[in-house]
Amino acid sequence: MSSNRKLKFGLAINEALRQLMESDPAVFVIGQGVKSPWYVGNTCNGLIQEFGEERVIDTPISENAMSGVAAGSAMNGLKPVMNYPRLDFMFYALDAIINGAANWRYMAGGNSNVPAVFWGIINRGGEQAAQHSQAIQAIFAHAPGLKVVMPSGPYDAKGLLVSAVRDADPVVFLDDRWLYGLEEEVPEELYEVPIGKGKLLRNGSDATVVAISYLVPEALKAAEILAKEGIDIEVIDPRTIKPLDMPLILGSVKKTGRLVIAEGAWQSFGVSSEIACRVYTHVYTKVYTLKAPIEKVCLPDCPAPASRSLEAAYYPKAEQIVAAVKKTMSL
Amino acid sequence: MEKSFLENLYRKMLTIRLAEECLIDPILKGEVKTPCHLYTGQEASAVGVCAALESGDQVFSNHRGHGHYLAKGGDLNRMLAEIYTKETGCSRGRGGSMHLMARDCNFMGSAPIISQTVAMAVGAALADSIKKNGQIAATFFGDGAAGEGIIYESLNFAALKCLPVIFVCENNLYSTHLHIRECRPGIPLYKIAEPFGIAAAQVGGNDILKVYEAAKIAAKHCRAGLGPYFIESLTYRMRGHVGPDDNIQGQHTDIRPQAEVDEWRAKDPVMRFEKYLLENKIFDKDELETVKQEITEKVKKAQEYAIDSPRPVVSDLQKHVFE
């Protein structure tokens, strides 16, 4: 088995789907565009040829019903991977996912479960404007009964998808098309990245940066920029939004005393706010102090603009992370 | 029909066609980035329907909305400026191609979340009904939208409350990448209105006069207080789902058989109407040529206006979120 084989993000997902379907006849893919040569990137390449239309189901534009269909099949021993090529259309699916799948086990007193994966692709930039740009992980993470994962690279994309499919409960898997060009070593065999386990990507002592999804590579770029100025940051990718790997984050914050949270979603009432709240509570109860207030690098509370002039200011990149780290250091 | 009326139909169709096609090169060069779902090939639907509406009637549109906007009387300069995402655009560069709006001519907006605006049009008709203002609403959506439950919910409510709204389904055979036969059982689309008791008609959507006649009947029906009306306009998008790519089989997006595309190109609504105007001696060749040159020039000027206009400034990023 070659150990240094590299794959791009979309193809890592493709391989995970293929291997999951090969190894478990209960797994199937359903969603708009899964047979399209372009709609879902290269994530579904070749699947329909290999597994047929019974297990690779391209659907009408019917997110609400299709999500319920996925949930209902999951109650019956199947393992659906329901794809939404554009996250914004998941608003139509919220009833089936949140009212339905997320609540089902509890409503049944533990006597039923919905092991479905709801896989939404964040697809933004390119002047697509307000309805084709949104990242709504906070909405899913808010609902009890849902797990939410957001891989930032090919390795985690494959491993988290495997874990999501094998999970006994509904998992929302969110990735970002901006990451689809990333390439890294991906094992050829099936492997799991455990849900709920974050990853320490870089050791540092001056500040902790917790970055999510597309802002992970940006945080690593920021680390390079800061290193040249003698500032040494620790970079953590939680990988799972819910449940959050708080021990990893808290251990780092205790060491550095400074925290920047970078999330490409609206700044208010979001995942970043939840992390900040948990860190503040922990710091207070453990009676140690932060050296500076927590900084958040997020989207402004504003719908996504179309114009490229506004988009450039709307989406944070490494530069904003650098500035936030410096702010925590009063530089 | 009067010559001036027919000329106006032709001018509108040609304006839409040339405005769409002027975007091809800028899209390929990246000068236009906002995703453009081009209306080329469907011009007769928008122009035919809007010609049967009064200026006070409201129109709601979808992602493929450039033609609807122009047909309802939206300003060409401001549309192209919006597509170039400039501050002078009809949505001040915030909306882009998929969010054209022109309140001044009651073009109420377009949105790419499939079927979202259909319910809004029903809401506009509800307002018309409550206000008893004699106005009606029309909503354009594609065959793909018939997959969404909101369509059926809207049909039911509109029928229940006898609301003055025309549902215009532009059946261009494709829901993004899927042929309609892969999305729906083989029942004519306009029949989805039947269970709700809504009057419905299927019309050859590439024949401007047929669309106009159908829309006139629909508008009269709505205005007479007889409730909603459903028109299925059979048409074809000559370009692919988004951008200039034609979605032809064997090429990058690999969707449509070349023969099918050719068959529909032969039914080009603009060419077809030109032929009608010439054959019926409503226009001679020179007159048509003059109109063409005039509109070509108008589109060119509008494009220059769009290119020369400034982009929104960053300090205004959060302007327009609230009052």
XYZ file of C-alpha atoms in Angstrom:
654
model
C 0.000 0.000 0.000
C 1.590 3.257 -1.041
C 1.844 5.582 1.882
C 2.367 8.868 0.112
C -0.395 8.849 -2.464
C -1.928 12.325 -2.773
C -5.530 13.188 -3.526
C -7.446 16.376 -4.004
C -10.337 17.176 -1.692
C -13.135 16.220 -4.057
C -11.469 12.960 -5.027
C -10.910 12.057 -1.395
C -14.663 12.300 -0.918
C -15.143 10.328 -4.116
C -12.898 7.566 -2.827
C -14.653 7.497 0.531
C -18.038 7.146 -1.152
C -16.809 4.411 -3.477
C -15.172 2.407 -0.710
C -18.121 2.841 1.636
C -20.487 1.638 -1.064
C -18.231 -1.272 -1.905
C -17.926 -2.350 1.696
C -21.524 -1.838 2.773
C -24.503 -2.473 0.482
C -26.670 -0.299 2.727
C -24.777 2.855 1.723
C -26.201 4.900 -1.132
C -25.854 8.420 -2.491
C -28.850 10.629 -3.161
C -29.157 14.270 -4.130
C -29.357 16.771 -6.888
C -26.486 16.480 -9.311
C -24.889 13.232 -8.159
C -24.788 11.994 -11.739
C -23.790 15.348 -13.163
C -20.319 15.839 -14.556
C -19.989 19.204 -12.882
C -22.622 19.883 -10.245
C -20.897 18.302 -7.267
C -17.333 18.844 -8.393
C -15.607 15.510 -8.928
C -16.968 13.990 -5.724
C -19.319 11.582 -7.472
C -17.182 10.728 -10.489
C -17.833 7.247 -11.780
C -20.190 6.221 -8.985
C -23.238 5.791 -11.157
C -21.277 3.654 -13.626
C -20.049 1.468 -10.809
C -23.103 1.204 -8.584
C -26.002 2.008 -10.891
C -28.976 4.294 -10.573
C -30.415 2.348 -7.679
C -27.608 3.419 -5.384
C -26.685 6.725 -6.983
C -29.958 8.597 -7.136
C -30.071 11.949 -8.867
C -33.208 13.682 -7.705
C -35.621 16.355 -8.814
C -35.179 19.694 -7.069
C -37.105 18.648 -3.967
C -34.858 19.180 -0.962
C -37.585 19.016 1.630
C -39.066 15.711 0.509
C -35.749 14.154 -0.490
C -34.315 14.812 2.959
C -37.329 13.097 4.477
C -36.852 10.252 2.007
C -33.253 9.927 3.165
C -34.366 9.908 6.796
C -37.066 7.327 6.170
C -34.672 5.028 4.360
C -32.214 5.393 7.229
C -34.867 4.194 9.673
C -35.016 1.080 7.558
C -31.425 0.030 7.743
C -30.090 1.974 4.772
C -27.247 4.461 5.033
C -28.075 7.427 2.832
C -25.552 10.101 1.983
C -27.822 12.944 0.954
C -26.015 15.630 -1.010
C -26.903 19.294 -1.379
C -24.613 20.772 -4.029
C -25.402 24.196 -2.673
C -25.831 24.693 1.042
C -28.365 27.491 0.585
C -30.917 24.957 -0.631
C -30.670 23.172 2.730
C -33.044 25.755 4.156
C -35.741 23.779 2.356
C -34.437 20.640 4.064
C -34.358 21.971 7.620
C -37.691 20.464 8.547
C -36.684 16.944 7.606
C -33.231 17.301 9.140
C -33.994 19.208 12.347
C -37.663 18.567 13.137
C -37.348 15.069 11.811
C -34.027 13.260 11.781
C -32.412 15.149 14.660
C -35.332 14.646 17.026
C -36.293 11.157 16.004
C -34.269 9.059 18.419
C -35.292 11.175 21.391
C -38.957 11.322 20.392
C -38.906 7.533 20.140
C -37.411 7.214 23.582
C -34.359 5.669 22.017
C -36.354 3.098 20.076
C -35.550 4.428 16.632
C -32.630 6.128 14.954
C -31.764 7.900 11.726
C -28.216 7.106 10.607
C -28.263 9.520 7.657
C -25.541 11.837 6.417
C -26.681 15.234 5.174
C -23.787 16.551 3.120
C -23.959 20.204 2.131
C -21.422 21.982 -0.006
C -20.709 25.612 0.795
C -20.304 27.287 -2.545
C -19.476 30.950 -2.483
C -17.461 33.790 -3.894
C -17.569 34.510 -7.599
C -20.179 37.244 -7.155
C -22.877 34.694 -6.416
C -24.521 36.949 -3.827
C -26.768 36.332 -0.853
C -28.598 33.123 -1.766
C -25.638 31.220 -3.155
C -22.988 31.825 -0.500
C -24.196 30.947 2.944
C -22.546 28.874 5.670
C -25.155 27.774 8.208
C -23.306 25.312 10.425
C -24.503 27.196 13.503
C -28.119 26.406 12.635
C -27.389 22.696 12.503
C -25.121 22.757 15.539
C -27.896 24.485 17.465
C -30.193 21.487 17.112
C -29.826 18.732 19.674
C -29.526 15.374 18.009
C -27.272 16.487 15.186
C -23.539 16.064 14.868
C -21.805 18.531 12.563
C -18.435 18.007 10.903
C -16.475 20.416 8.714
C -13.299 18.964 7.217
C -10.650 21.397 6.014
C -8.528 19.026 3.946
C -8.685 15.836 1.869
C -7.467 13.528 4.659
C -10.118 14.674 7.079
C -12.768 14.813 4.358
C -12.373 11.132 3.633
C -12.027 10.034 7.235
C -14.872 12.160 8.546
C -17.205 11.028 5.797
C -16.473 7.428 6.729
C -17.180 8.145 10.388
C -20.319 10.077 9.502
C -21.707 7.230 7.413
C -20.923 4.687 10.118
C -22.443 6.808 12.868
C -25.717 5.587 14.330
C -27.222 9.077 14.277
C -27.693 11.883 11.761
C -24.533 13.749 10.858
C -24.359 16.999 8.915
C -21.191 17.006 6.827
C -20.296 20.448 5.485
C -17.459 21.186 3.132
C -16.462 24.254 1.165
C -15.816 24.377 -2.567
C -12.912 26.713 -1.851
C -11.133 23.697 -0.387
C -11.658 21.435 -3.386
C -8.330 22.364 -4.933
C -6.357 21.267 -1.871
C -4.248 18.168 -2.240
C -2.569 16.077 0.426
C -1.635 12.534 1.350
C -4.684 10.358 1.743
C -4.426 6.690 2.707
C -5.844 4.361 0.080
C -7.666 2.195 2.586
C -10.842 3.092 4.443
C -10.084 4.849 7.703
C -12.015 6.926 10.189
C -11.328 10.356 11.541
C -13.242 10.262 14.802
C -16.142 12.658 15.171
C -15.472 15.033 18.050
C -11.691 15.010 17.781
C -9.894 18.175 16.723
C -6.388 18.382 15.353
C -3.418 20.419 16.458
C -1.888 21.583 13.190
C 0.878 23.776 14.483
C 2.532 24.247 17.839
C 3.005 27.746 19.126
C 3.265 29.715 22.311
C 2.027 33.255 21.662
C -1.603 32.721 20.701
C -4.075 30.009 19.776
C -5.965 30.231 16.525
C -8.988 27.965 16.263
C -9.871 27.906 12.585
C -12.762 26.220 10.827
C -13.106 24.920 7.270
C -11.716 27.242 4.578
C -10.048 29.381 7.208
C -7.776 26.515 8.303
C -5.385 26.877 5.355
C -5.662 30.634 5.813
C -4.695 30.283 9.478
C -1.644 28.244 8.463
C -0.696 30.978 6.010
C -1.177 33.518 8.785
C 1.129 31.439 10.975
C 3.865 31.647 8.322
C 3.449 35.399 8.018
C 3.526 35.852 11.793
C 6.505 33.529 12.201
C 8.539 35.878 10.032
C 7.761 38.590 12.550
C 8.739 36.364 15.449
C 5.189 35.574 16.502
C 4.519 31.939 17.159
C 0.907 30.778 16.949
C -0.752 27.493 17.644
C -3.315 26.414 15.057
C -6.191 24.112 15.912
C -8.768 22.694 13.537
C -11.726 21.353 15.559
C -12.818 19.377 12.437
C -16.047 18.585 14.248
C -18.268 21.527 15.138
C -20.462 19.414 17.343
C -19.421 17.835 19.603
C -16.539 20.289 19.968
C -13.165 19.024 21.123
C -12.969 21.414 24.049
C -10.096 19.702 25.864
C -7.860 20.360 22.852
C -8.884 24.005 22.590
C -8.729 24.667 26.341
C -5.333 23.025 26.703
C -3.942 25.291 24.038
C -5.560 28.446 25.381
C -4.229 27.684 28.837
C -0.750 27.498 27.339
C -0.895 30.618 25.130
C -3.357 32.808 27.035
C -4.650 34.269 23.788
C -7.371 33.065 21.439
C -8.471 33.972 17.948
C -11.423 32.105 16.452
C -11.683 32.131 12.669
C -14.935 30.986 11.123
C -16.256 31.879 7.678
C -19.780 32.450 8.918
C -21.673 35.422 10.309
C -20.071 36.720 13.465
C -23.158 36.852 15.677
C -24.766 33.854 17.368
C -22.410 31.487 15.614
C -20.030 28.640 16.357
C -17.336 31.188 17.136
C -19.528 32.690 19.840
C -20.123 29.248 21.332
C -16.407 28.508 21.477
C -15.698 31.896 23.052
C -18.400 31.353 25.650
C -17.038 27.960 26.604
C -13.494 29.267 26.838
C -14.494 32.234 29.013
C -16.504 29.984 31.312
C -13.630 27.548 31.617
C -11.070 30.256 32.237
C -13.240 31.775 34.948
C -13.829 28.500 36.746
C -10.194 27.434 36.510
C -9.087 30.808 37.836
C -6.469 31.650 35.297
C -6.632 34.682 33.083
C -6.478 35.339 29.404
C -3.850 37.835 28.370
C -6.291 39.530 26.007
C -9.965 39.379 25.056
C -10.852 36.670 22.545
C -10.828 37.885 18.956
C -13.174 36.569 16.285
C -12.458 36.599 12.575
C -15.830 36.030 10.922
C -18.130 37.430 8.290
C -19.820 40.709 9.127
C -23.526 40.534 9.953
C -24.398 41.188 6.371
C -25.714 39.020 3.529
C -23.088 38.047 0.955
C -22.699 40.860 -1.559
C -22.390 40.232 -5.279
C -19.815 42.813 -6.268
C -16.205 41.660 -6.161
C -15.240 44.934 -4.508
C -17.440 44.056 -1.534
C -16.667 40.331 -1.610
C -12.995 41.119 -1.090
C -13.859 42.861 2.170
C -16.546 40.373 3.156
C -14.558 37.141 3.269
C -11.711 37.065 5.782
C -8.393 35.567 4.755
C -4.963 35.135 6.352
C -4.484 38.885 6.561
C -7.423 39.315 8.949
C -6.183 36.445 11.108
C -2.760 38.060 11.299
C -4.346 41.335 12.373
C -6.496 39.623 14.998
C -3.512 37.779 16.495
C -1.585 41.033 16.672
C -4.526 42.692 18.350
C -4.478 40.076 21.102
C -0.803 40.896 21.565
C -1.454 44.651 21.567
C 0.782 45.013 18.519
C -52.455 43.846 -34.305
C -50.897 47.196 -34.927
C -47.486 47.479 -36.420
C -46.200 49.499 -33.487
C -47.271 46.745 -31.089
C -45.551 44.067 -33.143
C -42.483 46.223 -33.491
C -42.369 46.641 -29.754
C -42.492 42.877 -29.253
C -39.674 42.434 -31.710
C -37.582 45.167 -30.134
C -37.950 43.642 -26.694
C -37.048 40.160 -27.853
C -34.051 41.382 -29.761
C -32.907 43.543 -26.848
C -32.991 40.504 -24.585
C -31.136 38.381 -27.129
C -28.396 40.918 -27.748
C -28.067 41.809 -24.076
C -27.570 38.124 -23.243
C -25.146 37.455 -26.019
C -23.055 40.544 -25.236
C -22.185 38.824 -21.973
C -20.575 35.745 -23.507
C -17.180 37.237 -24.136
C -16.952 39.106 -20.812
C -17.931 35.928 -18.961
C -15.237 33.942 -20.728
C -12.718 36.664 -19.905
C -13.808 36.834 -16.255
C -14.934 40.431 -16.563
C -18.406 39.229 -15.664
C -18.244 36.770 -12.788
C -21.715 36.709 -11.323
C -23.335 33.448 -12.493
C -25.456 34.280 -15.548
C -28.246 31.872 -16.435
C -28.755 33.127 -19.939
C -32.238 33.492 -21.356
C -31.236 33.115 -24.998
C -33.889 31.068 -26.766
C -36.697 31.760 -24.323
C -37.339 35.413 -25.241
C -40.862 34.861 -26.532
C -42.057 33.622 -23.135
C -41.122 36.711 -21.179
C -42.062 39.199 -23.868
C -45.331 37.474 -24.741
C -46.477 37.272 -21.136
C -45.395 40.762 -20.137
C -47.062 42.256 -23.225
C -50.369 41.030 -21.827
C -49.780 42.690 -18.452
C -50.507 46.244 -17.359
C -47.753 48.389 -15.936
C -49.211 48.081 -12.417
C -49.147 44.284 -12.528
C -46.266 42.693 -10.710
C -43.795 40.138 -11.999
C -41.626 37.748 -10.000
C -38.745 35.875 -11.529
C -36.171 33.176 -10.992
C -32.445 32.654 -11.568
C -32.909 32.915 -15.349
C -34.330 36.372 -14.960
C -32.643 38.799 -17.358
C -35.371 38.360 -19.971
C -38.185 38.752 -17.467
C -36.648 41.963 -16.159
C -36.285 43.515 -19.588
C -39.678 42.318 -20.799
C -41.379 43.982 -17.832
C -39.644 47.241 -18.691
C -36.543 47.129 -16.535
C -33.828 49.562 -17.562
C -31.153 47.972 -19.763
C -28.303 50.144 -18.491
C -29.068 49.287 -14.906
C -29.378 45.592 -15.683
C -26.014 45.349 -17.348
C -24.500 47.482 -14.603
C -25.884 44.995 -12.077
C -24.411 42.078 -13.973
C -21.092 43.907 -13.969
C -21.826 44.318 -10.209
C -21.582 48.079 -10.223
C -23.055 50.645 -7.847
C -25.221 51.916 -10.706
C -26.868 48.514 -11.102
C -30.543 47.976 -10.410
C -29.600 46.277 -7.125
C -26.566 48.507 -6.537
C -24.157 45.672 -7.255
C -25.301 43.727 -4.199
C -27.496 41.260 -6.021
C -25.761 40.406 -9.278
C -27.341 38.491 -12.122
C -29.640 36.410 -9.941
C -31.170 39.289 -7.970
C -32.415 41.798 -10.496
C -35.100 44.091 -9.176
C -36.936 47.094 -10.594
C -39.675 48.341 -8.322
C -40.279 51.295 -10.652
C -41.793 48.979 -13.268
C -43.162 46.412 -10.824
C -40.532 43.837 -11.573
C -40.446 42.635 -7.993
C -37.316 40.586 -8.043
C -35.596 37.411 -9.024
C -33.982 34.735 -6.892
C -32.210 31.445 -7.548
C -33.655 29.407 -4.698
C -35.980 27.394 -6.842
C -39.668 28.317 -6.561
C -39.105 30.755 -3.692
C -40.566 33.691 -5.606
C -43.615 31.719 -6.764
C -45.144 31.985 -3.317
C -44.201 35.658 -3.191
C -46.162 36.242 -6.393
C -49.139 34.584 -4.745
C -48.603 37.012 -1.876
C -48.623 39.921 -4.291
C -51.870 38.611 -5.746
C -53.258 38.330 -2.222
C -52.402 41.999 -1.697
C -54.079 42.864 -5.014
C -57.117 40.914 -3.949
C -57.331 42.562 -0.534
C -56.765 46.015 -1.995
C -59.188 45.314 -4.854
C -56.884 47.322 -7.097
C -57.652 45.399 -10.270
C -54.014 44.374 -10.611
C -52.634 40.907 -11.082
C -49.305 39.156 -10.546
C -47.278 36.810 -12.713
C -44.496 34.455 -11.715
C -41.947 32.810 -13.967
C -40.361 29.502 -13.025
C -38.832 26.574 -14.834
C -39.828 22.965 -15.238
C -37.306 22.055 -12.543
C -39.226 24.158 -10.029
C -42.133 21.757 -10.325
C -40.081 19.443 -8.120
C -40.499 21.770 -5.166
C -43.460 21.402 -2.836
C -43.844 25.160 -2.631
C -45.297 25.154 -6.152
C -48.181 22.911 -5.124
C -48.731 24.760 -1.882
C -48.883 27.999 -3.850
C -51.288 26.569 -6.433
C -53.566 25.349 -3.690
C -53.660 28.620 -1.802
C -54.080 30.702 -4.950
C -57.004 28.521 -6.023
C -58.506 28.458 -2.552
C -58.514 32.248 -2.302
C -59.253 32.777 -5.991
C -56.167 34.989 -6.361
C -55.262 36.871 -9.542
C -51.916 35.268 -10.341
C -50.546 33.779 -13.548
C -48.170 30.867 -13.019
C -45.831 30.824 -15.989
C -43.859 27.612 -16.176
C -41.123 27.908 -18.774
C -40.500 24.303 -19.649
C -37.091 24.299 -21.295
C -36.734 20.531 -20.823
C -33.822 20.717 -18.408
C -33.557 21.042 -14.683
C -29.916 22.135 -14.487
C -28.300 18.929 -15.822
C -31.302 16.595 -15.850
C -33.729 16.106 -18.699
C -37.321 16.474 -17.609
C -37.974 12.773 -18.200
C -35.494 12.063 -15.386
C -37.326 14.411 -13.016
C -40.982 13.828 -13.647
C -43.438 11.136 -14.651
C -44.415 11.689 -18.267
C -47.456 13.825 -17.639
C -47.658 17.246 -19.282
C -46.512 19.815 -16.803
C -49.491 22.145 -17.059
C -51.633 19.341 -15.683
C -50.199 19.968 -12.218
C -52.730 22.802 -12.018
C -55.671 20.489 -12.659
C -56.183 18.979 -9.178
C -56.572 22.508 -7.859
C -59.190 23.401 -10.438
C -56.895 26.021 -11.919
C -57.402 26.910 -15.574
C -54.313 25.906 -17.510
C -52.910 25.936 -21.016
C -49.841 24.643 -22.786
C -48.379 26.915 -25.415
C -45.550 26.797 -27.935
C -43.230 29.081 -26.079
C -41.077 30.017 -29.036
C -43.976 31.624 -30.857
C -44.351 35.109 -29.456
C -47.875 35.617 -30.746
C -49.113 32.332 -29.318
C -47.597 33.163 -25.940
C -49.146 36.608 -26.079
C -52.590 35.232 -26.908
C -52.400 32.707 -24.070
C -51.229 35.366 -21.629
C -54.001 37.705 -22.704
C -56.577 35.037 -21.905
C -54.837 34.362 -18.595
C -54.706 38.042 -17.628
C -58.356 38.557 -18.533
C -59.274 35.487 -16.494
C -57.376 36.771 -13.461
C -58.676 40.303 -13.766
C -62.239 39.037 -14.042
C -61.866 37.519 -10.591
C -61.907 33.940 -11.861
C -58.796 32.983 -9.911
C -55.312 31.893 -10.942
C -54.199 30.703 -14.358
C -51.366 28.365 -15.298
C -49.393 28.618 -18.532
C -46.827 26.043 -19.561
C -44.581 27.595 -22.162
C -42.667 24.963 -24.124
C -39.282 26.372 -24.936
C -35.566 25.680 -24.857
C -32.542 27.432 -23.526
C -30.018 27.692 -26.303
C -27.213 28.138 -23.831
C -26.518 25.704 -21.039
C -27.695 25.917 -17.460
C -25.265 28.658 -16.509
C -22.855 30.764 -18.498
C -22.026 30.386 -22.174
C -21.356 26.646 -22.032
C -23.996 25.004 -24.215
C -24.101 21.726 -22.247
C -23.680 19.759 -25.434
C -22.908 16.063 -25.180
C -19.330 15.024 -25.612
C -18.122 18.368 -24.323
C -17.202 19.499 -20.843
C -20.673 19.485 -19.320
C -21.903 16.623 -21.489
C -25.674 16.913 -21.249
C -27.657 17.620 -24.388
C -27.572 15.808 -27.725
C -26.281 18.065 -30.496
C -29.270 17.099 -32.644
C -31.687 18.316 -30.001
C -29.889 21.637 -29.724
C -29.925 21.986 -33.524
C -33.606 21.163 -33.674
C -34.410 23.949 -31.254
C -32.029 26.394 -32.885
C -34.196 26.028 -35.962
C -37.125 27.161 -33.806
C -35.307 30.260 -32.555
C -38.088 32.598 -31.373
C -36.370 35.760 -32.561
C -35.653 34.418 -36.052
C -39.126 32.977 -36.205
C -40.741 36.310 -35.457
C -38.483 38.091 -37.934
C -39.682 35.667 -40.563
C -43.280 36.323 -39.590
C -42.829 40.070 -39.804
C -41.230 39.822 -43.228
C -43.590 37.244 -44.676
C -46.609 39.223 -43.570
C -45.019 42.368 -44.953
C -45.249 44.137 -41.635
C -41.631 45.077 -42.019
C -39.348 45.051 -44.998
C -35.754 43.956 -44.699
C -34.385 47.468 -44.479
C -36.711 48.416 -41.673
C -35.710 45.334 -39.705
C -32.065 46.070 -40.329
C -32.530 49.592 -38.992
C -34.157 48.272 -35.830
C -31.358 45.753 -35.411
C -28.691 48.375 -35.751
C -30.465 50.647 -33.328
C -30.743 47.927 -30.692
C -27.201 46.739 -31.256
C -26.060 50.289 -30.613
C -28.275 50.602 -27.531
C -26.891 47.389 -26.029
C -23.340 48.471 -26.822
C -23.902 51.796 -25.073
C -25.479 50.063 -22.089
C -22.522 47.739 -21.841
C -20.129 50.687 -21.966
C -22.157 52.342 -19.233
C -21.880 49.187 -17.145
C -18.144 48.870 -17.711
C -17.494 52.531 -16.949
C -19.593 52.569 -13.789
C -17.901 52.381 -10.372
C -18.084 49.369 -8.109
C -19.631 49.690 -4.661
C -17.185 51.027 -2.101
C -16.108 48.868 0.824
C -17.270 51.411 3.395
C -20.805 50.731 2.154
C -20.553 46.968 2.662
C -23.119 46.849 5.441
C -25.388 49.506 4.015
C -28.830 48.148 3.069
C -28.926 45.353 5.654
C -31.545 47.294 7.569
C -33.310 50.600 7.041
